[in-house]
Tab-separated table of C-alpha atoms in Angstrom:
chain	number	residue	atom	x	y	z
A	1	MET	CA	35.309	7.516	-17.092
A	2	PRO	CA	34.082	5.893	-13.577
A	3	ILE	CA	35.578	2.079	-12.755
A	4	ILE	CA	32.933	-0.280	-12.638
A	5	THR	CA	33.454	-1.977	-9.389
A	6	LYS	CA	32.971	-5.664	-8.485
A	7	THR	CA	29.820	-5.139	-7.278
A	8	PHE	CA	28.533	-3.585	-9.342
A	9	ARG	CA	29.234	-6.038	-11.623
A	10	TYR	CA	26.977	-8.733	-9.876
A	11	ILE	CA	24.250	-6.338	-9.476
A	12	LEU	CA	24.282	-6.009	-13.916
A	13	ARG	CA	24.426	-9.893	-13.563
A	14	LYS	CA	21.680	-9.282	-11.149
A	15	ALA	CA	19.508	-7.523	-13.349
A	16	LYS	CA	17.512	-10.061	-15.650
A	17	SER	CA	15.950	-7.602	-17.749
A	18	PRO	CA	18.528	-6.195	-20.820
A	19	PHE	CA	17.192	-2.588	-20.712
A	20	ARG	CA	17.784	-2.397	-17.217
A	21	ARG	CA	21.148	-3.817	-17.492
A	22	SER	CA	21.634	-1.399	-19.992
A	23	ARG	CA	20.495	1.483	-18.394
A	24	LEU	CA	22.387	1.190	-14.841
A	25	LEU	CA	25.593	0.116	-17.634
A	26	LEU	CA	25.667	3.984	-19.086
A	27	LYS	CA	24.235	5.827	-16.091
A	28	LYS	CA	27.408	3.845	-13.780
A	29	ARG	CA	29.593	5.017	-17.294
A	30	LEU	CA	27.987	8.561	-17.761
A	31	GLY	CA	27.970	9.486	-13.590
A	32	TRP	CA	24.728	9.941	-13.525
A	33	LEU	CA	23.542	6.641	-11.090
A	34	GLY	CA	22.198	8.150	-8.044
A	35	ILE	CA	23.290	7.500	-4.256
A	36	PRO	CA	20.668	4.824	-3.652
A	37	THR	CA	18.658	4.700	-0.651
A	38	ILE	CA	16.622	2.008	1.407
A	39	GLU	CA	12.624	2.473	1.421
A	40	PRO	CA	11.370	0.718	4.335
A	41	TYR	CA	7.422	-0.656	3.779
A	42	MET	CA	5.594	-0.995	6.991
A	43	GLY	CA	6.051	-4.839	8.904
A	44	PHE	CA	3.967	-6.519	10.732
A	45	SER	CA	4.062	-9.020	13.519
A	46	ASN	CA	1.457	-11.561	15.042
A	47	GLY	CA	3.635	-11.213	18.302
A	48	ARG	CA	6.174	-14.426	17.697
A	49	ASP	CA	6.867	-14.467	13.728
A	50	VAL	CA	8.147	-10.681	12.083
A	51	TYR	CA	7.402	-10.208	8.022
A	52	ILE	CA	9.833	-7.081	7.589
A	53	THR	CA	10.435	-5.627	3.234
A	54	GLY	CA	11.940	-2.520	1.632
A	55	ASN	CA	13.406	-1.292	-0.961
A	56	VAL	CA	17.056	-0.307	-2.083
A	57	MET	CA	16.777	2.028	-5.231
A	58	GLU	CA	18.009	5.588	-5.946
A	59	ASP	CA	17.207	8.744	-4.210
A	60	LYS	CA	13.806	9.644	-6.023
A	61	GLY	CA	14.477	13.476	-4.563
A	62	LEU	CA	10.989	13.632	-3.837
A	63	ASP	CA	9.557	16.536	-1.511
A	64	LYS	CA	6.391	16.430	0.519
A	65	PRO	CA	3.284	17.555	-1.785
A	66	LYS	CA	2.907	21.578	-0.260
A	67	PRO	CA	-0.638	23.234	-1.122
A	68	GLY	CA	-0.680	24.873	-4.847
A	69	GLN	CA	2.013	22.637	-6.289
A	70	LYS	CA	2.105	23.341	-9.727
A	71	PHE	CA	1.029	20.368	-12.358
A	72	GLY	CA	4.740	20.333	-13.655
A	73	THR	CA	5.953	19.611	-10.042
A	74	ASN	CA	3.377	16.528	-10.239
A	75	MET	CA	4.088	15.202	-13.334
A	76	LEU	CA	7.756	15.484	-12.234
A	77	ALA	CA	7.144	13.470	-8.968
A	78	MET	CA	5.742	10.905	-11.385
A	79	PHE	CA	8.405	10.424	-13.418
A	80	LYS	CA	11.092	10.650	-10.704
A	81	ARG	CA	8.921	7.623	-9.175
A	82	TYR	CA	9.462	5.471	-12.345
A	83	VAL	CA	12.978	6.519	-13.263
A	84	SER	CA	14.522	6.107	-10.870
A	85	ASP	CA	16.354	2.647	-11.059
A	86	GLU	CA	15.858	-0.109	-8.255
A	87	ILE	CA	19.223	-2.043	-6.848
A	88	SER	CA	19.223	-5.310	-7.060
A	89	GLY	CA	21.738	-7.911	-6.101
A	90	VAL	CA	22.702	-6.157	-3.190
A	91	ARG	CA	22.722	-6.859	1.150
A	92	VAL	CA	21.076	-5.450	3.448
A	93	ARG	CA	21.372	-5.960	7.296
A	94	VAL	CA	17.651	-5.417	8.921
A	95	THR	CA	17.659	-5.450	12.812
A	96	PHE	CA	14.214	-5.604	14.936
A	97	HIS	CA	15.136	-6.216	18.712
A	98	ASP	CA	18.545	-8.314	19.246
A	99	GLN	CA	18.354	-9.798	16.039
A	100	SER	CA	19.995	-9.699	12.620
A	101	GLU	CA	19.724	-10.731	9.032
A	102	VAL	CA	21.258	-10.107	6.032
A	103	VAL	CA	19.234	-9.626	3.499
A	104	GLU	CA	19.673	-9.823	-0.702
A	105	THR	CA	17.719	-7.438	-3.063
A	106	ASP	CA	15.744	-9.324	-5.765
A	107	GLU	CA	15.378	-7.952	-9.969
A	108	LEU	CA	12.834	-4.549	-8.409
A	109	GLY	CA	15.271	-3.654	-5.700
A	110	ILE	CA	13.085	-5.376	-2.604
A	111	PHE	CA	14.144	-7.564	0.590
A	112	HIS	CA	11.866	-9.866	2.742
A	113	CYS	CA	13.015	-10.794	6.021
A	114	PHE	CA	11.385	-13.086	8.569
A	115	PHE	CA	12.632	-13.421	12.798
A	116	GLU	CA	10.788	-15.612	14.748
A	117	PHE	CA	11.200	-15.122	18.234
A	118	ASP	CA	10.971	-17.813	21.269
A	119	TRP	CA	9.185	-14.440	23.244
A	120	GLU	CA	5.886	-12.685	22.854
A	121	LEU	CA	6.332	-9.379	21.901
A	122	PRO	CA	3.949	-7.026	23.904
A	123	SER	CA	0.252	-7.819	23.606
A	124	LYS	CA	-1.629	-4.368	22.906
A	125	PRO	CA	-0.515	-3.959	19.601
A	126	HIS	CA	1.673	-1.202	19.110
A	127	PHE	CA	4.470	0.066	16.243
A	128	GLU	CA	8.051	-0.705	16.952
A	129	THR	CA	11.057	0.110	14.829
A	130	ALA	CA	13.470	-2.071	12.360
A	131	TYR	CA	16.679	-0.731	11.662
A	132	TYR	CA	18.394	-1.084	8.017
A	133	GLU	CA	21.127	-1.030	6.884
A	134	LEU	CA	23.156	-1.205	3.446
A	135	LEU	CA	26.333	-3.572	3.288
A	136	ASP	CA	27.395	-2.932	-0.441
A	137	GLU	CA	29.095	-0.086	-2.117
A	138	VAL	CA	26.594	1.113	-5.046
A	139	VAL	CA	28.749	4.228	-6.007
A	140	GLU	CA	31.339	5.444	-5.219
A	141	ASN	CA	32.186	7.588	-1.615
A	142	GLN	CA	28.494	6.835	-0.908
A	143	GLY	CA	28.838	6.909	2.965
A	144	GLU	CA	26.646	5.667	5.760
A	145	ILE	CA	23.022	4.301	3.564
A	146	LYS	CA	20.512	3.452	6.739
A	147	ALA	CA	17.271	3.216	7.222
A	148	GLU	CA	14.760	3.186	10.223
A	149	GLY	CA	10.987	2.017	9.523
A	150	ASP	CA	7.669	0.709	11.604
A	151	VAL	CA	7.116	-3.125	12.465
A	152	LEU	CA	3.036	-3.406	13.454
A	153	VAL	CA	2.729	-5.357	16.468
A	154	VAL	CA	-0.648	-7.795	16.615
A	155	SER	CA	-1.104	-9.966	19.856
A	156	GLY	CA	-3.963	-12.919	20.091
A	157	GLU	CA	-6.415	-9.764	22.057
A	158	ALA	CA	-6.899	-7.960	18.466
A	159	PRO	CA	-10.805	-9.286	17.538
A	160	LEU	CA	-10.858	-7.901	14.243
A	161	GLY	CA	-8.885	-7.172	11.338
A	162	VAL	CA	-9.955	-5.439	8.606
A	163	VAL	CA	-8.040	-6.035	4.902
A	164	SER	CA	-8.863	-2.781	2.202
A	165	ASP	CA	-8.331	-2.019	-1.244
A	166	ILE	CA	-6.917	1.469	-2.230
A	167	ASP	CA	-7.781	1.879	-6.116
A	168	ASP	CA	-11.499	3.253	-6.255
A	169	THR	CA	-12.587	1.657	-2.006
A	170	VAL	CA	-10.172	4.803	-0.389
A	171	MET	CA	-9.085	6.751	-3.118
A	172	VAL	CA	-10.902	8.285	-5.839
A	173	SER	CA	-8.757	6.652	-8.890
A	174	HIS	CA	-10.925	5.844	-11.984
A	175	SER	CA	-9.250	2.862	-12.511
A	176	THR	CA	-11.507	1.642	-15.106
A	177	ASN	CA	-10.939	4.132	-17.322
A	178	THR	CA	-7.938	5.056	-18.876
A	179	LEU	CA	-8.267	8.536	-19.485
A	180	LYS	CA	-9.456	9.690	-16.805
A	181	LYS	CA	-6.782	7.793	-14.051
A	182	LEU	CA	-3.712	8.713	-16.436
A	183	LYS	CA	-5.128	13.175	-15.440
A	184	LEU	CA	-5.306	11.633	-11.954
A	185	MET	CA	-1.810	10.730	-11.556
A	186	LEU	CA	0.001	12.928	-13.919
A	187	PHE	CA	-1.513	15.950	-12.825
A	188	LYS	CA	-2.545	15.125	-8.706
A	189	ASN	CA	-0.179	14.915	-5.974
A	190	ALA	CA	-1.405	12.907	-1.907
A	191	ARG	CA	-2.850	16.412	-0.969
A	192	THR	CA	-5.294	16.947	-4.217
A	193	ARG	CA	-5.950	13.285	-4.255
A	194	VAL	CA	-9.848	13.077	-2.565
A	195	PRO	CA	-10.806	9.682	-0.815
A	196	PHE	CA	-14.087	8.179	-0.672
A	197	GLU	CA	-16.577	10.667	1.197
A	198	GLY	CA	-16.852	9.588	5.246
A	199	VAL	CA	-13.813	7.055	3.889
A	200	ALA	CA	-11.220	8.442	7.059
A	201	ALA	CA	-13.663	8.377	9.998
A	202	PHE	CA	-14.764	5.370	8.922
A	203	TYR	CA	-11.433	3.310	8.666
A	204	ARG	CA	-10.534	5.031	12.102
A	205	ALA	CA	-14.109	3.925	13.165
A	206	LEU	CA	-12.995	0.696	12.519
A	207	ARG	CA	-9.065	0.417	13.650
A	208	LYS	CA	-10.810	1.777	17.473
A	209	GLY	CA	-13.370	-1.449	17.433
A	210	LYS	CA	-15.724	-1.312	20.489
A	211	THR	CA	-15.431	0.287	23.890
A	212	GLY	CA	-13.770	-2.218	26.128
A	213	GLN	CA	-11.812	-4.385	23.427
A	214	LYS	CA	-7.588	-4.061	24.954
A	215	GLY	CA	-6.428	-2.769	22.116
A	216	PRO	CA	-6.808	-1.185	18.183
A	217	ASN	CA	-7.994	-3.169	16.008
A	218	PRO	CA	-5.118	-3.625	12.700
A	219	VAL	CA	-5.666	-2.199	9.117
A	220	PHE	CA	-4.286	-3.795	6.318
A	221	PHE	CA	-4.343	-2.236	2.698
A	222	VAL	CA	-3.670	-4.952	-0.414
A	223	SER	CA	-3.647	-2.802	-3.793
A	224	SER	CA	-2.998	-3.860	-7.287
A	225	SER	CA	-0.871	-0.475	-6.807
A	226	GLU	CA	3.209	-1.115	-7.657
A	227	TRP	CA	5.587	-0.070	-4.923
A	228	ASN	CA	6.468	2.173	-7.253
A	229	LEU	CA	3.685	4.571	-5.523
A	230	TYR	CA	3.923	3.949	-1.899
A	231	ASP	CA	5.018	7.108	-1.010
A	232	LEU	CA	2.308	8.367	-2.593
A	233	LEU	CA	-0.025	6.123	-1.056
A	234	VAL	CA	1.599	6.633	2.422
A	235	ASP	CA	1.505	10.506	2.061
A	236	PHE	CA	-2.298	10.382	0.967
A	237	PHE	CA	-3.508	8.564	4.085
A	238	GLU	CA	-1.792	11.090	6.708
A	239	TYR	CA	-3.152	14.027	4.966
A	240	ARG	CA	-6.225	12.437	4.358
A	241	GLU	CA	-5.765	10.614	8.509
A	242	ILE	CA	-6.432	7.631	7.126
A	243	PRO	CA	-4.886	4.926	9.768
A	244	ALA	CA	-1.811	3.749	8.725
A	245	GLY	CA	-1.291	0.110	8.896
A	246	PRO	CA	1.056	-2.179	5.901
A	247	LEU	CA	0.740	-1.808	2.827
A	248	LEU	CA	0.814	-4.860	0.153
A	249	LEU	CA	1.100	-3.591	-3.365
A	250	GLN	CA	2.080	-5.594	-6.481
A	251	GLU	CA	5.533	-6.364	-7.126
A	252	LEU	CA	5.441	-5.687	-11.232
A	253	GLU	CA	8.013	-3.895	-13.237
A	254	HIS	CA	6.382	-1.037	-14.922
A	255	SER	CA	8.663	1.609	-17.042
A	256	ILE	CA	7.744	5.324	-17.294
A	257	PHE	CA	6.356	4.735	-20.819
A	258	GLN	CA	3.475	1.988	-18.940
A	259	PHE	CA	3.574	3.578	-15.626
A	260	TRP	CA	-0.195	4.576	-16.685
A	261	LYS	CA	-0.938	1.117	-16.949
A	262	SER	CA	-0.176	1.098	-13.117
A	263	GLY	CA	-2.743	-1.131	-10.950
A	264	GLY	CA	-3.939	-3.882	-13.515
A	265	GLY	CA	-3.472	-7.031	-14.360
A	266	ASN	CA	-5.396	-9.568	-13.018
A	267	HIS	CA	-4.909	-8.799	-10.171
A	268	GLU	CA	-4.567	-12.485	-8.662
A	269	HIS	CA	-1.448	-11.212	-6.347
A	270	LYS	CA	-4.170	-9.563	-4.325
A	271	LEU	CA	-5.815	-13.443	-3.326
A	272	GLU	CA	-2.074	-14.455	-2.592
A	273	LYS	CA	-1.799	-11.490	0.036
A	274	ILE	CA	-4.820	-12.052	1.839
A	275	ARG	CA	-3.465	-15.447	2.416
A	276	PHE	CA	-0.636	-14.796	3.520
A	277	LEU	CA	-2.459	-12.387	5.690
A	278	PHE	CA	-4.773	-14.901	7.072
A	279	SER	CA	-2.243	-17.780	7.921
A	280	PHE	CA	0.033	-15.204	9.833
A	281	PHE	CA	-2.647	-13.641	11.716
A	282	PRO	CA	-4.517	-17.316	12.233
A	283	HIS	CA	-6.564	-16.404	15.392
A	284	LEU	CA	-8.110	-12.663	13.584
A	285	GLN	CA	-11.379	-12.591	12.195
A	286	PHE	CA	-11.356	-10.281	8.734
A	287	VAL	CA	-13.669	-7.474	7.130
A	288	LEU	CA	-12.968	-7.208	3.328
A	289	ILE	CA	-13.245	-3.881	1.948
A	290	GLY	CA	-12.952	-3.461	-1.711
A	291	ASP	CA	-14.788	-2.467	-5.202
A	292	SER	CA	-16.646	-3.809	-8.132
A	293	GLY	CA	-13.587	-2.374	-10.531
A	294	GLN	CA	-11.090	-4.450	-10.084
A	295	ARG	CA	-12.464	-8.755	-9.104
A	296	ASP	CA	-12.423	-7.570	-5.337
A	297	PRO	CA	-15.752	-9.443	-5.128
A	298	GLU	CA	-14.413	-12.376	-7.387
A	299	ILE	CA	-11.449	-12.842	-5.098
A	300	TYR	CA	-12.630	-12.394	-1.818
A	301	LEU	CA	-15.656	-14.686	-2.154
A	302	GLN	CA	-12.389	-16.869	-2.865
A	303	ALA	CA	-10.950	-16.169	-0.001
A	304	ALA	CA	-14.456	-16.728	2.015
A	305	ARG	CA	-14.322	-20.628	0.335
A	306	GLU	CA	-10.755	-21.049	2.233
A	307	TYR	CA	-11.335	-19.120	4.935
A	308	PRO	CA	-15.167	-19.691	5.916
A	309	ASP	CA	-14.901	-18.684	9.318
A	310	ARG	CA	-12.626	-16.312	9.758
A	311	VAL	CA	-14.565	-13.504	6.857
A	312	LYS	CA	-17.142	-11.567	8.990
A	313	ALA	CA	-18.136	-8.889	6.377
A	314	VAL	CA	-17.031	-7.646	2.702
A	315	TYR	CA	-18.213	-4.290	1.626
A	316	ILE	CA	-18.115	-4.065	-1.833
A	317	ARG	CA	-18.594	-0.024	-3.460
A	318	CYS	CA	-19.994	-0.086	-6.158
A	319	ILE	CA	-18.620	1.665	-9.632
A	320	GLY	CA	-20.255	2.287	-12.301
A	321	LYS	CA	-24.152	0.138	-12.811
A	322	ALA	CA	-21.746	-2.782	-11.167
A	323	HIS	CA	-24.569	-3.234	-8.539
A	324	LYS	CA	-27.005	-3.905	-11.131
A	325	ASN	CA	-24.144	-6.797	-12.915
A	326	LYS	CA	-24.938	-10.149	-12.962
A	327	GLN	CA	-21.549	-11.489	-11.861
A	328	THR	CA	-21.949	-9.875	-9.293
A	329	LEU	CA	-25.183	-10.072	-7.449
A	330	GLU	CA	-23.748	-14.256	-8.445
A	331	VAL	CA	-21.099	-13.281	-6.086
A	332	ALA	CA	-23.203	-11.473	-3.718
A	333	SER	CA	-25.564	-14.849	-3.230
A	334	GLU	CA	-23.159	-16.884	-3.179
A	335	MET	CA	-21.044	-15.107	0.016
A	336	GLU	CA	-24.693	-15.206	1.269
A	337	ASN	CA	-24.706	-19.433	1.038
A	338	LEU	CA	-20.813	-19.146	2.579
A	339	ASP	CA	-23.180	-17.324	5.626
A	340	ILE	CA	-21.103	-14.475	4.937
A	341	PRO	CA	-22.681	-10.810	3.899
A	342	MET	CA	-21.591	-9.250	1.375
A	343	LEU	CA	-22.984	-5.479	0.856
A	344	LEU	CA	-22.737	-3.304	-2.843
A	345	ILE	CA	-22.982	-0.069	-1.277
A	346	GLU	CA	-22.909	3.365	-3.297
A	347	ASN	CA	-21.592	4.957	0.372
A	348	THR	CA	-19.416	5.272	2.955
A	349	GLU	CA	-22.581	5.714	5.659
A	350	GLU	CA	-24.343	2.150	4.332
A	351	ALA	CA	-20.892	0.563	5.139
A	352	ALA	CA	-20.882	2.407	8.792
A	353	ARG	CA	-24.243	1.439	9.873
A	354	HIS	CA	-24.185	-2.236	9.255
A	355	ALA	CA	-21.177	-2.131	11.277
A	356	LEU	CA	-22.526	-0.434	13.550
A	357	MET	CA	-25.091	-2.681	13.838
A	358	ASN	CA	-22.561	-6.129	13.949
A	359	GLY	CA	-20.440	-5.060	16.890
A	360	TYR	CA	-17.465	-3.850	14.040
A	361	ILE	CA	-17.273	-0.368	15.377
A	362	ASP	CA	-19.056	1.385	18.584
A	363	PRO	CA	-21.939	3.918	18.901
A	364	SER	CA	-19.736	6.678	20.161
A	365	SER	CA	-17.858	6.758	16.527
A	366	MET	CA	-21.455	7.402	14.233
A	367	PRO	CA	-20.405	11.173	14.841
A	368	ASP	CA	-17.355	11.571	13.781
A	369	ILE	CA	-18.508	9.655	10.475
A	370	ALA	CA	-21.249	11.887	10.353
A	371	LYS	CA	-19.996	14.014	10.540
A	372	GLN	CA	-16.889	14.101	7.553
A	373	LEU	CA	-19.680	13.086	4.982
A	374	GLU	CA	-21.058	15.748	5.300
A	375	GLU	CA	-17.748	17.732	5.263
A	376	ASP	CA	-16.279	15.891	2.077
A	377	HIS	CA	-19.523	16.411	0.983
A	378	ASN	CA	-19.254	20.266	1.223
A	379	PHE	CA	-16.296	20.677	0.404
A	380	SER	CA	-13.948	17.885	-1.518
A	381	PHE	CA	-14.922	19.469	-4.727
A	382	THR	CA	-13.685	23.156	-3.494
A	383	ASP	CA	-10.573	21.076	-1.492
A	384	THR	CA	-9.343	19.680	-4.561
A	385	PHE	CA	-9.589	22.861	-6.927
A	386	TYR	CA	-8.011	25.827	-4.550
A	387	ALA	CA	-4.979	23.561	-3.936
A	388	GLU	CA	-4.032	23.953	-7.276
A	389	LYS	CA	-4.699	26.976	-7.399
A	390	GLU	CA	-2.985	28.538	-3.985
A	391	PRO	CA	-0.297	30.915	-5.183
A	392	VAL	CA	3.010	28.603	-6.048
A	393	SER	CA	5.621	28.793	-3.898
A	394	SER	CA	9.232	29.609	-5.307
């Protein structure tokens, strides 16, 4: 029977959930506990302060999704995202430039790290690399566990930031319909999930900004999806050519028996993360993009009340009959009283036109948006259908 090491006893004490402790102990004793891995999440910097985060967990053994992937393979991948155990109470050394800090993972295996520099990082918005090393042995003979991750550096020269929701804002998710949401989660992957028409080109235009500005605008994604889905979202953005940006997801423990609740909760964490972004980037003004299905209008209204001079516009994608909803209309009216335009949009083109008229995107981006709107309209269903019907790789 495998020996329970001193490090592992410490991990068990850190696991507050009795179910998690029992599962970890059983897997350890049976030799089923997998090799740990570090999953870096994209960090960000305002030029002097740096925020870096990530997760230590069992290696999920997930491959990039392939064309023609079977439904069963997609279901297995979703299963692995929720049964792979996060490792709490272990130390990770994080190194960025000439600074290093040792941090400890929390109950969900997540670690957070802050650096502060006395000198300014290069001013043009760009990506730099952070380095990670696991310092504790979780399983015998695990070897060196290291990783590298991106850090988005945003200087004072970027004129605008974008904060966007994901589910039913960027990606079709059916968040308000449990059965449809469950079907998407189980049977689709990063290649077969579909974005809303024109979204990728519109977000590329927002990131590019106006001709003549010194660097691209940063895009941040604040979502009620859990960190378990991080790899799926990153792969989806990459495949659909949606600009990369830091994801700020929900720190919520869900078991495989509750994964269908993904994206749920009261969504108050979104407001907390928006406050964090506004305080971390005090020089930036923001465009906020969301949908009517997960309290985004109310959350964005509260952000606008607290930072009235920082919100330039709000775009809300209407889900169902939300554009006729009394509460949503009242939020739009209060936004107007704050002198902040809040558009209840049916499609991406409406938001793109407003952004163009107000100088948030360049006229040169409009042909790309129009082209993608047409392509998505004509081919999105066909693309999704045939992606599942292609011959399955062995």
